Coordinates of C-alpha atoms in Angstrom, one line a residue:
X1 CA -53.2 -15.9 -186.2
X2 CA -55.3 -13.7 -183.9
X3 CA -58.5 -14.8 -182.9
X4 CA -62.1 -12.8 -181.5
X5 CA -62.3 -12.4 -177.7
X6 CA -65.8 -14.0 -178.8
X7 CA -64.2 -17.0 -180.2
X8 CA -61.7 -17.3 -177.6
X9 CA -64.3 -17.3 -175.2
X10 CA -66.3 -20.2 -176.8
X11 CA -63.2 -22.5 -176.8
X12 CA -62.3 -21.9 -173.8
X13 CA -65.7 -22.1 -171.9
X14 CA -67.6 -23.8 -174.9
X15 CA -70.2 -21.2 -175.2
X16 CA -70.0 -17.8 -177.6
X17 CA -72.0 -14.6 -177.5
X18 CA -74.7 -16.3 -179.7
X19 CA -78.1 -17.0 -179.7
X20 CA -80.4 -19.2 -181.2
X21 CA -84.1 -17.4 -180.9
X22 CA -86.5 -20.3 -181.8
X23 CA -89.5 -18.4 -179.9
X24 CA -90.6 -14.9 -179.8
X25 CA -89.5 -15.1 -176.0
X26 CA -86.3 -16.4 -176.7
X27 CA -85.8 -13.4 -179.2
X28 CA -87.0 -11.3 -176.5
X29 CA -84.7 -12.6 -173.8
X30 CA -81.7 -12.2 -176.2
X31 CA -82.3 -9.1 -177.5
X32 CA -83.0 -7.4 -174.2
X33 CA -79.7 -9.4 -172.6
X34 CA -78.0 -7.5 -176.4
X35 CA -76.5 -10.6 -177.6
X36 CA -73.7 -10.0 -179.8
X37 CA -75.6 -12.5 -182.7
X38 CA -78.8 -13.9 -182.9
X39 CA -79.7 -16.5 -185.1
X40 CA -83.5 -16.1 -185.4
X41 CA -85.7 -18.2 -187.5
X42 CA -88.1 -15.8 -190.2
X43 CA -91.9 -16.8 -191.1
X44 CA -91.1 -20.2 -190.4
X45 CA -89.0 -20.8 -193.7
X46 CA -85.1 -19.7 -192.9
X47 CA -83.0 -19.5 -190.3
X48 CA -81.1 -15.8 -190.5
X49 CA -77.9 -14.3 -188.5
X50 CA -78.7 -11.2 -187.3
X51 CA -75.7 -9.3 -185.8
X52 CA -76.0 -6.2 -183.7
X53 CA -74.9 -3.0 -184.9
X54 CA -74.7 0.3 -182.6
X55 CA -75.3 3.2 -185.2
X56 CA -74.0 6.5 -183.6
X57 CA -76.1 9.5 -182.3
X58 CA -75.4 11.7 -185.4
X59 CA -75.2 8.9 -188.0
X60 CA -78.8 7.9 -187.2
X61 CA -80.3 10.0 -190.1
X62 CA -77.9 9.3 -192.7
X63 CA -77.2 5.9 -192.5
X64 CA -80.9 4.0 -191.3
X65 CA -84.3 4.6 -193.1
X66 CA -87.5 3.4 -192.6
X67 CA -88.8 0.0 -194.5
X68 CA -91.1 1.6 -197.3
X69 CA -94.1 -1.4 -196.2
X70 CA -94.2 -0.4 -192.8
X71 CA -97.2 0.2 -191.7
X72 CA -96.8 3.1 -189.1
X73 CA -96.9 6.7 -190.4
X74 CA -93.6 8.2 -189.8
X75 CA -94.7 11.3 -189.7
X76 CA -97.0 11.0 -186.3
X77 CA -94.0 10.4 -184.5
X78 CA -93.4 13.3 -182.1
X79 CA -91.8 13.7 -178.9
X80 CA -95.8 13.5 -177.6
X81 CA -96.6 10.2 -179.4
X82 CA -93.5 8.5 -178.3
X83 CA -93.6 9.9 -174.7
X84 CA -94.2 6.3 -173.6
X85 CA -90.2 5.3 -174.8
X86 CA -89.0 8.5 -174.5
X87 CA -88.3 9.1 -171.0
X88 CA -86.5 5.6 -170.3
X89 CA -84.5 6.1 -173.8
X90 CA -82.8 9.6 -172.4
X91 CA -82.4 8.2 -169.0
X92 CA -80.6 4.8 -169.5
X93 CA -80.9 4.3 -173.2
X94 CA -82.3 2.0 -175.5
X95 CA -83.1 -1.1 -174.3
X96 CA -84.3 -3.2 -176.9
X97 CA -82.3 -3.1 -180.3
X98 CA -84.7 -2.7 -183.4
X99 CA -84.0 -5.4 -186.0
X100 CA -83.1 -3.8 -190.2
X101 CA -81.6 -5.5 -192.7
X102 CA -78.2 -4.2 -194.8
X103 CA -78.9 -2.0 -198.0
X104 CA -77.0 -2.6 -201.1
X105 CA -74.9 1.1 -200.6
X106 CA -74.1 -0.7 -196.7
X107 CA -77.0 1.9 -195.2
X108 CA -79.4 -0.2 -192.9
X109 CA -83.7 -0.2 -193.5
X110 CA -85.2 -0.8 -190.3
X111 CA -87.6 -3.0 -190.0
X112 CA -88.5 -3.5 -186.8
X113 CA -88.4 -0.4 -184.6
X114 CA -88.9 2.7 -186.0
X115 CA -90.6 4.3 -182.9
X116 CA -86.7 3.4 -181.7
X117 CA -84.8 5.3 -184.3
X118 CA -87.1 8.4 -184.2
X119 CA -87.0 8.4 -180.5
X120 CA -82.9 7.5 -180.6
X121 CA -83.3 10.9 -183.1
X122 CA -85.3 13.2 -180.5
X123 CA -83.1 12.0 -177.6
X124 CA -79.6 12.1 -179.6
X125 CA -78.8 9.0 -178.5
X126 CA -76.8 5.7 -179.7
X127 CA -79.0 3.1 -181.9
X128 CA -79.2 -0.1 -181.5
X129 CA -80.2 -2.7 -184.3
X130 CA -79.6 -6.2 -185.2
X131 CA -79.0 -6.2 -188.5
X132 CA -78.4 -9.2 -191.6
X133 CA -78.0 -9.6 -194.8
X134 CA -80.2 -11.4 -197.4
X135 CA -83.8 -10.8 -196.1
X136 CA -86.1 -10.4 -198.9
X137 CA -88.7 -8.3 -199.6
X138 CA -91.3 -11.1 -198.3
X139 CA -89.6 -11.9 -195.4
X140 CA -88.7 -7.8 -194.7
X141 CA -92.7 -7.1 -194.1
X142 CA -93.3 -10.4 -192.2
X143 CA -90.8 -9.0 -189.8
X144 CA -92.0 -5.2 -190.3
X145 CA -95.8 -7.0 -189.2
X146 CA -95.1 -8.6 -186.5
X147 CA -93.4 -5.5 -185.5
X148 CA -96.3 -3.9 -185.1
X149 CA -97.6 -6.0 -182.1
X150 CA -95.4 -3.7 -179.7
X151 CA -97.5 -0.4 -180.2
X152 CA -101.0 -1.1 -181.5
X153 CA -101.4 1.0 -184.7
X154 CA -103.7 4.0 -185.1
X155 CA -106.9 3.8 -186.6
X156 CA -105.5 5.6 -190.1
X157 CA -102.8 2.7 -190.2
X158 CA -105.2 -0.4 -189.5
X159 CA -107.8 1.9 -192.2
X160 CA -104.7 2.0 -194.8
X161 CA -103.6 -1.5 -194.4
X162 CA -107.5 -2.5 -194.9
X163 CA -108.1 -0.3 -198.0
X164 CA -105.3 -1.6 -199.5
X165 CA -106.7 -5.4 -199.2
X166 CA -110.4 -4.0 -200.3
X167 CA -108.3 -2.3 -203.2
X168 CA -106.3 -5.4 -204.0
X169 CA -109.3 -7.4 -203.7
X170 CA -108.1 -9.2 -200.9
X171 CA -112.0 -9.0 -199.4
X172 CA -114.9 -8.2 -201.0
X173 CA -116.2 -5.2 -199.0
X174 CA -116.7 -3.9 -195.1
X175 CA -118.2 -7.0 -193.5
X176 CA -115.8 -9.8 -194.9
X177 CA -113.1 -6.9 -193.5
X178 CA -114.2 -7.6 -190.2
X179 CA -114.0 -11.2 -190.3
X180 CA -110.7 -11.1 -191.6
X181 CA -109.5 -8.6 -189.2
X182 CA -111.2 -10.2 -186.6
X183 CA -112.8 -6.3 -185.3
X184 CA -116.4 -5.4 -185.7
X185 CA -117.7 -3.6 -188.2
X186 CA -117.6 -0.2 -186.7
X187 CA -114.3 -0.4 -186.1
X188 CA -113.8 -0.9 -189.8
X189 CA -115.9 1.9 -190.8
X190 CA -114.0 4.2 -188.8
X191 CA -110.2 2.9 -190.0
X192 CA -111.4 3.7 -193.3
X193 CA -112.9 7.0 -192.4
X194 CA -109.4 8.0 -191.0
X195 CA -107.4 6.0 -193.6
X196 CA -109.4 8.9 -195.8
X197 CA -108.8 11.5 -194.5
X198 CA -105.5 14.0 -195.6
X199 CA -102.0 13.5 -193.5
X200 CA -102.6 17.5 -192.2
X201 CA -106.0 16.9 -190.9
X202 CA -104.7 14.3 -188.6
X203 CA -100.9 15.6 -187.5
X204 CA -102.5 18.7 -186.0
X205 CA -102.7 16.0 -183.5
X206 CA -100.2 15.6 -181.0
X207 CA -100.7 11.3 -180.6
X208 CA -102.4 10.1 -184.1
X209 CA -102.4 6.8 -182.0
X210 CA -104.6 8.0 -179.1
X211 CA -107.2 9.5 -181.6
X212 CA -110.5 7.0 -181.0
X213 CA -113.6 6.3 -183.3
X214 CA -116.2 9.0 -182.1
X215 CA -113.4 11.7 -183.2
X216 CA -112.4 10.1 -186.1
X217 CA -116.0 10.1 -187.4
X218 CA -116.5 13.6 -186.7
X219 CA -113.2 14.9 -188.5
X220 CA -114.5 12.7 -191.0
X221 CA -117.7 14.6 -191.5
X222 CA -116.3 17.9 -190.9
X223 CA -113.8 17.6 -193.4
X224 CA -115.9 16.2 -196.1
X225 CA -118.8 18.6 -195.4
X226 CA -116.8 21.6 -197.0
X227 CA -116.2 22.2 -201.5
X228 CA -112.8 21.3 -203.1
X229 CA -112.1 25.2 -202.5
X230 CA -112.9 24.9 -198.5
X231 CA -110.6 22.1 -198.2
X232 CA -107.7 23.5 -199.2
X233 CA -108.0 26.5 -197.2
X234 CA -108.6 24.4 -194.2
X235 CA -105.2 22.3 -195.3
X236 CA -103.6 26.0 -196.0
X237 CA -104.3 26.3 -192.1
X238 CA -102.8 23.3 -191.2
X239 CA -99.9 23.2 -193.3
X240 CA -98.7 26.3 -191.2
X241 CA -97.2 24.5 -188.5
X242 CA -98.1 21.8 -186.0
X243 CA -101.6 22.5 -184.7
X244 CA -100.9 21.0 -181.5
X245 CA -97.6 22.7 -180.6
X246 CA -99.6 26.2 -180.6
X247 CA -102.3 25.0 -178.0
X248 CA -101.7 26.2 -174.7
X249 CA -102.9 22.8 -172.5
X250 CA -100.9 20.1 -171.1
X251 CA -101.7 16.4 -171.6
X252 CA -102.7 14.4 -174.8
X253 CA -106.1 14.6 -173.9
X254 CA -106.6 18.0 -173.2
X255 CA -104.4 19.1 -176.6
X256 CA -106.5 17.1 -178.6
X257 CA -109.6 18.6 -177.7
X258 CA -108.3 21.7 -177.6
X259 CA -106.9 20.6 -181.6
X260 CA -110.5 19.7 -182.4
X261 CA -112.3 22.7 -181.1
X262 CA -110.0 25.0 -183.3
X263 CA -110.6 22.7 -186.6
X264 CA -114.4 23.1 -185.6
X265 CA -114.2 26.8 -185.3
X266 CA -112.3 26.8 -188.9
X267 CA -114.2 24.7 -190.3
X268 CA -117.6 26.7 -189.1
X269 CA -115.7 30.1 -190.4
X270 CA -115.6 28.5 -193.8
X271 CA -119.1 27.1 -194.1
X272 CA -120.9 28.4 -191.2
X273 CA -123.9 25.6 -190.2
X274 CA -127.4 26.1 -191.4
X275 CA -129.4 26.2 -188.3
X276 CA -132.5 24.5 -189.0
X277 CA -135.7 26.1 -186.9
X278 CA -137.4 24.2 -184.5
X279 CA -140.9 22.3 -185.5
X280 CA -144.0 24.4 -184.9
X281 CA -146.4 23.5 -181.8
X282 CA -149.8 23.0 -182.6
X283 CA -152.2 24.8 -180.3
X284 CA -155.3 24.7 -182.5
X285 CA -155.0 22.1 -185.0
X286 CA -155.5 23.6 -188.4
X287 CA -155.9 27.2 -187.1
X288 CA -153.1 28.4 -183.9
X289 CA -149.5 26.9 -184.2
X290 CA -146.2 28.8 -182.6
X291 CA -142.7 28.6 -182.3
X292 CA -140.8 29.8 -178.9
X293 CA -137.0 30.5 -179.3
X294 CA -135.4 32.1 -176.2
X295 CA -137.2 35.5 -175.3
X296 CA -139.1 35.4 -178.8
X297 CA -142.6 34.2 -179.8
X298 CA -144.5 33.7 -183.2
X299 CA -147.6 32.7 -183.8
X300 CA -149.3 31.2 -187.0
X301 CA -153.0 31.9 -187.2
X302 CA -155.7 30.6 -189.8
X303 CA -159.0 31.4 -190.8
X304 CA -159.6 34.3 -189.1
X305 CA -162.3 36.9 -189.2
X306 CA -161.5 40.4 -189.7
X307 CA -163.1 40.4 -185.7
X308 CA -161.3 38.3 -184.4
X309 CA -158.1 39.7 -185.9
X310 CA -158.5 42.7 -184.3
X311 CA -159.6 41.6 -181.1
X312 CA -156.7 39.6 -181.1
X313 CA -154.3 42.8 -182.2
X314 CA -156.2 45.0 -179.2
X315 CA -155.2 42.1 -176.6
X316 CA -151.8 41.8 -177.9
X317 CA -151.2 45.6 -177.6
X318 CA -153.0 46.1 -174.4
X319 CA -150.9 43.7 -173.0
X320 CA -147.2 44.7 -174.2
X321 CA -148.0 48.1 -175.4

């Protein structure tokens, strides 16, 4: 009866193309060495095989998908926001596998890597996963979090993750938030501002990711400033094409401000700002206050005589007349 090279190998050298991962830097090790099997304990409570699968260029699409718990946004991921995997991936390939489980119709839900597949996508290249069978739904989103560790998540992801425990009454409101997130405060306020704020408003954006609090907090208020009615216009806007591939800059810095100037200048076509006027100065108390804008000058004057009215008048026209 034929045998696997693999097994052949481990009878006559004692050792097979298999790991057992019992750390996360023995998973590590293994998966970057591509061992044909790891055996990798999950949460602490099972021990599962995970074999590695190589899912071709154009198959990637059709035959992977995304775990539905994971916490990234799939739609953020551009060939800007994954710029950091990108260029390695297209010049020597992938180099860690992601880690999925099989689907019942033999398809494969990724649950550890998705910034891989989508970059595998851009770059048309291979994909590599370690894949096994029987994970359950509990054990698919421990492996989907812990994920998350490679890429720190945007401030909308933390802010969805966090209303969904303030919705499930996991915590009781911001505060307890912080303590269980172990953040400050602030930082909770803003993940929740973003974690509000509609998909468009925030893929006009070339790296959700690299989006920090201060601008967060004013899309926040600019959105919310404007009616129902303003709102969807501003979405109409966005929903045109990507905001941030019509910006003639360079760099994810300079794109995104150059993407939040242009929402400003919508959003200030829509409902232009009230500008408030400046306080009066005092000169008299009671009687002589003005107000100085540029090259302009009023005056507010009290209790005055019809003399000193017109003497006033005379002074004003003998001076400018």
């Amino acid at each position: 009866m034929a045998i696997k090279t693999s097994e052949l190998n481990a009878r006559l050298f004692g050792k097979a193309d298999k790991r057992r991962a019992t750390t996360v830097q023995e998973a590590q090790k293994a998966a970057s060495e591509k061992a044909a099997v790891i055996e990798l304990s999950v949460a602490g409570e099972a021990t599962v095989e995970f074999e590695l699968v190589r899912v071709a260029a154009g198959e990637v699409v059709s035959r992977t998908s995304v775990f539905a718990e994971n916490a990234r946004e799939q739609s953020f991921l551009n060939e800007l926001a994954l710029s950091d995997i990108l260029v390695t991936l297209k010049d020597r390939g992938q180099q860690y596998p992601a880690v999925g489980r099989w689907l019942d119709d033999n398809k494969i839900e990724v649950l550890d890597g998705s910034r891989r597949r989508m970059s595998c996508i851009l770059a048309k290249q291979d994909f590599l996963v370690y894949v096994a069978r029987g994970i359950n739904s509990k054990h698919a989103k421990f492996l989907s979090d812990v994920a998350n560790a490679h890429k720190p998540l945007s401030l909308f992801e933390r802010g969805k993750e966090m209303q969904a425990m303030l919705d499930r009454g996991d915590v009781l409101d911001q505060k307890e938030l912080a303590k269980v997130c172990q953040c400050s405060e602030a930082l909770v306020s803003g993940a929740l501002k973003a974690a509000s704020l509609p998909l468009p408003v925030l893929q006009a954006y070339p790296s959700v990711a690299e989006l920090g609090r201060p601008t967060i907090v004013k899309l926040h208020r600019l959105f919310f400033s404007l009616s129902h009615d303003e709102q969807s216009q501003l979405l109409a806007k966005l929903g045109e094409a990507p905001l941030w591939q019509t910006v003639d800059a360079h760099g994810v810095s300079r794109i995104t401000r150059e993407v939040t100037i242009i929402i400003e200048d919508w959003r200030e076509s829509l409902k232009p700002s009230v500008k408030k006027e400046s306080p009066a100065t005092d000169l008299i108390k009671g009687r002589v206050s003005y107000r100085r804008k540029g090259d302009a000058l009023s005056i507010n004057l009290k209790k005055m005589s019809d003399d000193d009215a017109q003497a006033i008048l005379d002074f004003i026209e003998s001076r400018l007349g």
